[in-house]
Coordinates of C-alpha atoms in Angstrom, one line a residue:
X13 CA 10.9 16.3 -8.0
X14 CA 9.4 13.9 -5.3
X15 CA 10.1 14.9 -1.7
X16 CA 12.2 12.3 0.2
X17 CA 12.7 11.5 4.3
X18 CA 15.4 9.0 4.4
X19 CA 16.9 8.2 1.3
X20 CA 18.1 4.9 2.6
X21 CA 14.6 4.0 3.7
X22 CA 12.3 1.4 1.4
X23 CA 8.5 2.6 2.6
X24 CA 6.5 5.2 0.6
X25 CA 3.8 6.3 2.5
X26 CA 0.3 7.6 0.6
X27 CA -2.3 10.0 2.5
X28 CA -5.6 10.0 0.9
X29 CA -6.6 13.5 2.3
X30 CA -9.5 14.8 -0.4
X31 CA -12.2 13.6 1.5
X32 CA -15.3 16.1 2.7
X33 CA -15.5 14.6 6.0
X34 CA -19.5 15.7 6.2
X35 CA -20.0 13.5 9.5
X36 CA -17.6 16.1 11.0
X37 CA -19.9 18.7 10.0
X38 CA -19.6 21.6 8.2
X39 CA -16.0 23.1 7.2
X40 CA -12.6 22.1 5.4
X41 CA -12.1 19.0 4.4
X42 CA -11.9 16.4 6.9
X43 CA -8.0 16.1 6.7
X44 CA -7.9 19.8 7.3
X45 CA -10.0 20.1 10.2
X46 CA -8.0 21.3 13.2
X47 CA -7.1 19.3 16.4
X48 CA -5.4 21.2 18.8
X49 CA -5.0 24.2 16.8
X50 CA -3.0 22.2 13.5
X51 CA -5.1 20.2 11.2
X52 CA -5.4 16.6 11.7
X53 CA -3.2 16.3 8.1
X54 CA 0.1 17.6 9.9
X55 CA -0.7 15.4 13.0
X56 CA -1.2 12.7 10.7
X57 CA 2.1 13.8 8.6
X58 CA 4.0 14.5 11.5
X59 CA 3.7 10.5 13.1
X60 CA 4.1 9.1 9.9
X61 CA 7.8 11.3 9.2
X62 CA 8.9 10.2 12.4
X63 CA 9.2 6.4 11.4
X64 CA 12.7 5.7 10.8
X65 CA 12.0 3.4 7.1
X66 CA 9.7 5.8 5.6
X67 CA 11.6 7.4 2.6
X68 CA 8.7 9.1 1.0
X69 CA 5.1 10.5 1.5
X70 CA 3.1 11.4 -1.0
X71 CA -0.4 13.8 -0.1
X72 CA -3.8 13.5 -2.3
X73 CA -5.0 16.7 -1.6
X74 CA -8.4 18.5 -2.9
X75 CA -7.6 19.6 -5.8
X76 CA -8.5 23.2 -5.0
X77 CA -6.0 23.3 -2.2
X78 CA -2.6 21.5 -3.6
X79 CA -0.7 24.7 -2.7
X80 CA -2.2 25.2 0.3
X81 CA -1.5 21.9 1.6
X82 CA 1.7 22.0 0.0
X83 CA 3.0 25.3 2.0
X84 CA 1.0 24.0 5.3
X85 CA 3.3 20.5 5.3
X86 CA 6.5 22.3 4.4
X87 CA 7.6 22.9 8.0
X88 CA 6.8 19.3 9.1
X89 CA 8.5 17.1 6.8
X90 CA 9.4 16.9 3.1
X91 CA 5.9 16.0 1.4
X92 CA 5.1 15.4 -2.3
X93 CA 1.5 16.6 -2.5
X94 CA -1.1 16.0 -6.0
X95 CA -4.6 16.5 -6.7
X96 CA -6.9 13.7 -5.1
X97 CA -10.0 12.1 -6.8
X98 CA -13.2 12.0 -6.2
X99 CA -13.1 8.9 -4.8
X100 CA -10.7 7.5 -2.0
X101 CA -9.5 5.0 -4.4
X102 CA -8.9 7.9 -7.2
X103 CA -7.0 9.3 -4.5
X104 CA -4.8 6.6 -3.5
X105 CA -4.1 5.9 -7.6
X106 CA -2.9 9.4 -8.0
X107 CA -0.4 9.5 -5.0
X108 CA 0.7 6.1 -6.0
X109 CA 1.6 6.9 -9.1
X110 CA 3.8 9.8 -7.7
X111 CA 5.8 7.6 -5.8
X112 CA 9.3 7.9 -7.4
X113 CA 11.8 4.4 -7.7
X114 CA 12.9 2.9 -4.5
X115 CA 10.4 1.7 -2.5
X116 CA 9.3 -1.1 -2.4
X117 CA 7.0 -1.3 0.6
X118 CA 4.0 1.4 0.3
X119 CA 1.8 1.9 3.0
X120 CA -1.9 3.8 2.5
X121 CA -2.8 6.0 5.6
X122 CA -5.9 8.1 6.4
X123 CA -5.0 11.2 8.0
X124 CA -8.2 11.1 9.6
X125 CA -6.1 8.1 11.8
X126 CA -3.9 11.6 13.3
X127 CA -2.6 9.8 16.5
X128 CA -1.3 6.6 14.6
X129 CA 2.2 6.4 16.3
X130 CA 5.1 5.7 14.1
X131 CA 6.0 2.5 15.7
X132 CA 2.5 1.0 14.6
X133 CA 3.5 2.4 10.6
X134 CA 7.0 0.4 11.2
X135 CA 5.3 -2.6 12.3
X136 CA 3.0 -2.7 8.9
X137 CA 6.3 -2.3 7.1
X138 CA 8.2 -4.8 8.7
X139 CA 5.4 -7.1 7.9
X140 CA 5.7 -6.6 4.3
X141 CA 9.4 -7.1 4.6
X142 CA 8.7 -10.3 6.1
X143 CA 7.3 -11.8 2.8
X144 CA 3.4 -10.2 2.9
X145 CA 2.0 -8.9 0.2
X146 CA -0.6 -6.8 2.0
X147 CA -1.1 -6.5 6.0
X148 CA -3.5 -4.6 8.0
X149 CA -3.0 -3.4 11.2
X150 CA -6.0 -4.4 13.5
X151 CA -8.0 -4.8 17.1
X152 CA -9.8 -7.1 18.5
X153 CA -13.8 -6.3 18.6
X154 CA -15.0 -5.9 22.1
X155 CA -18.4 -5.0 21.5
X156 CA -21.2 -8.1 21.4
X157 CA -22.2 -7.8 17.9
X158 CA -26.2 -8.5 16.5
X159 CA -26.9 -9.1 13.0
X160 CA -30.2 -7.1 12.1
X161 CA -33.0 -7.4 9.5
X162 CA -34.3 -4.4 7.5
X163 CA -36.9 -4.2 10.5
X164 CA -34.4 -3.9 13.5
X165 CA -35.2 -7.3 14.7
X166 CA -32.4 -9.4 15.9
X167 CA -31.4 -12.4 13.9
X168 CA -28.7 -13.3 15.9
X169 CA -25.6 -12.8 18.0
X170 CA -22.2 -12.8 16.1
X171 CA -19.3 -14.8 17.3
X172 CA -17.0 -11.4 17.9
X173 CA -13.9 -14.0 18.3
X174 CA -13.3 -14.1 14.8
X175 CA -13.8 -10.1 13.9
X176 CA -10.9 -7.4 14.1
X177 CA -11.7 -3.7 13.4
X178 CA -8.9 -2.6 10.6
X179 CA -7.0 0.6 11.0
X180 CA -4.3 2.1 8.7
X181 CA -1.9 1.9 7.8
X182 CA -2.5 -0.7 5.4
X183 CA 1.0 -1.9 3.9
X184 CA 1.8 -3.6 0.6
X185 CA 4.7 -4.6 -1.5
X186 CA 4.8 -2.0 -4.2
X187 CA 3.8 -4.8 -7.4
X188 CA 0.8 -6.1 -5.6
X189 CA -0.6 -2.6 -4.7
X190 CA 0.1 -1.2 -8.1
X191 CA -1.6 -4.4 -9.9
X192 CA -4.6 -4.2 -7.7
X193 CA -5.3 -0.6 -8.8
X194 CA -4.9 -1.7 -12.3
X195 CA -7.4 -4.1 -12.3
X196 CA -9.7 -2.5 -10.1
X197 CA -13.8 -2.1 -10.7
X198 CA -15.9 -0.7 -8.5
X199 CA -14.9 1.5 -5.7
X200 CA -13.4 0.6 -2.5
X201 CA -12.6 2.2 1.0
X202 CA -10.4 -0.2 2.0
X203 CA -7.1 -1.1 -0.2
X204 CA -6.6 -4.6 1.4
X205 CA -10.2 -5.0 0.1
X206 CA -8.6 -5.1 -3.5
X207 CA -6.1 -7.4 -2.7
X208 CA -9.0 -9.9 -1.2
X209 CA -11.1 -9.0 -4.3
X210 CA -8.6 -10.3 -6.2
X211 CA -8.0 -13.7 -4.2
X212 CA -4.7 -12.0 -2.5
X213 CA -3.9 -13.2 1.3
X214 CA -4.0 -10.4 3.5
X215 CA -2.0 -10.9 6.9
X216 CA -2.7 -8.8 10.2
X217 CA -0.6 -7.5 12.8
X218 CA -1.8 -6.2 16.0
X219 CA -3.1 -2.2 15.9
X220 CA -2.9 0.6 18.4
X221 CA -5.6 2.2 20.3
X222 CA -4.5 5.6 19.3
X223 CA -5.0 5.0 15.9
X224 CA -8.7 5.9 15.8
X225 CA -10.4 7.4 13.4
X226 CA -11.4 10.6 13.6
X227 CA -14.9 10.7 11.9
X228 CA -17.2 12.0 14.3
X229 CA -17.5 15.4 16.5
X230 CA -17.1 13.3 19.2
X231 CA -13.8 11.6 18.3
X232 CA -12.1 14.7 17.5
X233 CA -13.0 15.9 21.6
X234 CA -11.2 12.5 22.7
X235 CA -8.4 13.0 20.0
X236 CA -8.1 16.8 22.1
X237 CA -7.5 14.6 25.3
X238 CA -5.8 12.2 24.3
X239 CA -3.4 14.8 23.1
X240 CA -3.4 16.8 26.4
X241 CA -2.4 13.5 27.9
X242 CA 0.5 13.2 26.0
X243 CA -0.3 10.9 22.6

């Protein structure tokens, strides 16, 4: 039986959390490293529960550890959890198809994004009410960007004022997500990459600063302050 939040609410939110994570270094998987003593999965879980639409989330977990992840999640928020893939995308076609009928806005989170507050997952989903088929949530890039040949010699500066950096969630309506999984070929880490694959529009909204990902030893220390800060 799947797990539900609000049973009035029309998001289904999937967590793609069988990833090794091997930029963190050695350990769990990335989604159960800790942060502050809980691993960056309940974080993660936690935010996304506390969004008032959400009325299901469904965990890809390594397959070794469904029951783990299962029992760990259980005091957090009502969580249907199944075996990940592989890949990412293996992942996010197994939780997917675990989402029960209801919802028709589903939203694909990484729980390495473990600060993402739960207005920024209603503001994806509101999006998708709105009539888009697939949004992103994203920043502007601040950085002055070079392209680079295979030699490290510049080439060029890149106008920055067209780039965004994406962040999850990435939100869909339920048909467009489940036809882009359908018809999908090679591998992707990005699900709105699909729906662009496929000639789909994909619309952006504006992302939050606290949804970084945590991919590096060096995030996870500034995910510890923020945290001691109050995030």
């Amino acid at each position: 039986m799947t797990a539900q939040l609000n049973p009035r609410g029309d998001v289904a939110v999937l967590v793609p959390a069988a990833g090794a994570g091997v930029r963190l270094g050695p350990g769990a998987p990335k989604a159960l490293r800790l942060l502050a003593g809980e691993p960056l999965l309940v974080h993660a879980v936690r935010r996304i529960a506390a969004a008032p639409s959400v009325h299901t989330i469904v965990v890809a977990a390594p397959a070794t550890e469904v029951e783990a992840v299962r029992a760990m999640l259980a005091p957090v928020a009502p969580v249907t959890v199944v075996p990940g893939g592989a890949e990412r995308q293996e992942s996010v076609a197994a939780a997917l198809a675990a989402v029960p009928a209801g919802p028709e806005i589903v939203l694909v989170h990484d729980a390495a994004r473990a600060l993402t507050p739960a207005h920024l997952v209603e503001s994806v989903a509101a999006a998708v009410r709105d009539g888009h088929d697939a949004v992103i949530p994203v920043l502007p890039v601040v950085d002055t960007i070079k392209e680079v040949d295979a030699t490290e010699r510049v080439l060029g500066t890149v106008d920055r004022s067209a780039l965004r950096a994406v962040q999850t969630p990435q939100g869909f309506r339920r048909s467009v997500l489940v036809a882009a999984h359908r018809s999908a070929g090679d591998a992707l880490t990005d699900d709105a990459g699909l729906i662009e694959k496929q000639g789909g529009a994909v619309m952006c909204v504006p992302g939050s600063e606290l949804a970084l990902k945590i991919t590096r030893p060096f995030d996870l220390a500034l995910a510890e302050h923020l945290l001691t800060t109050g995030a």
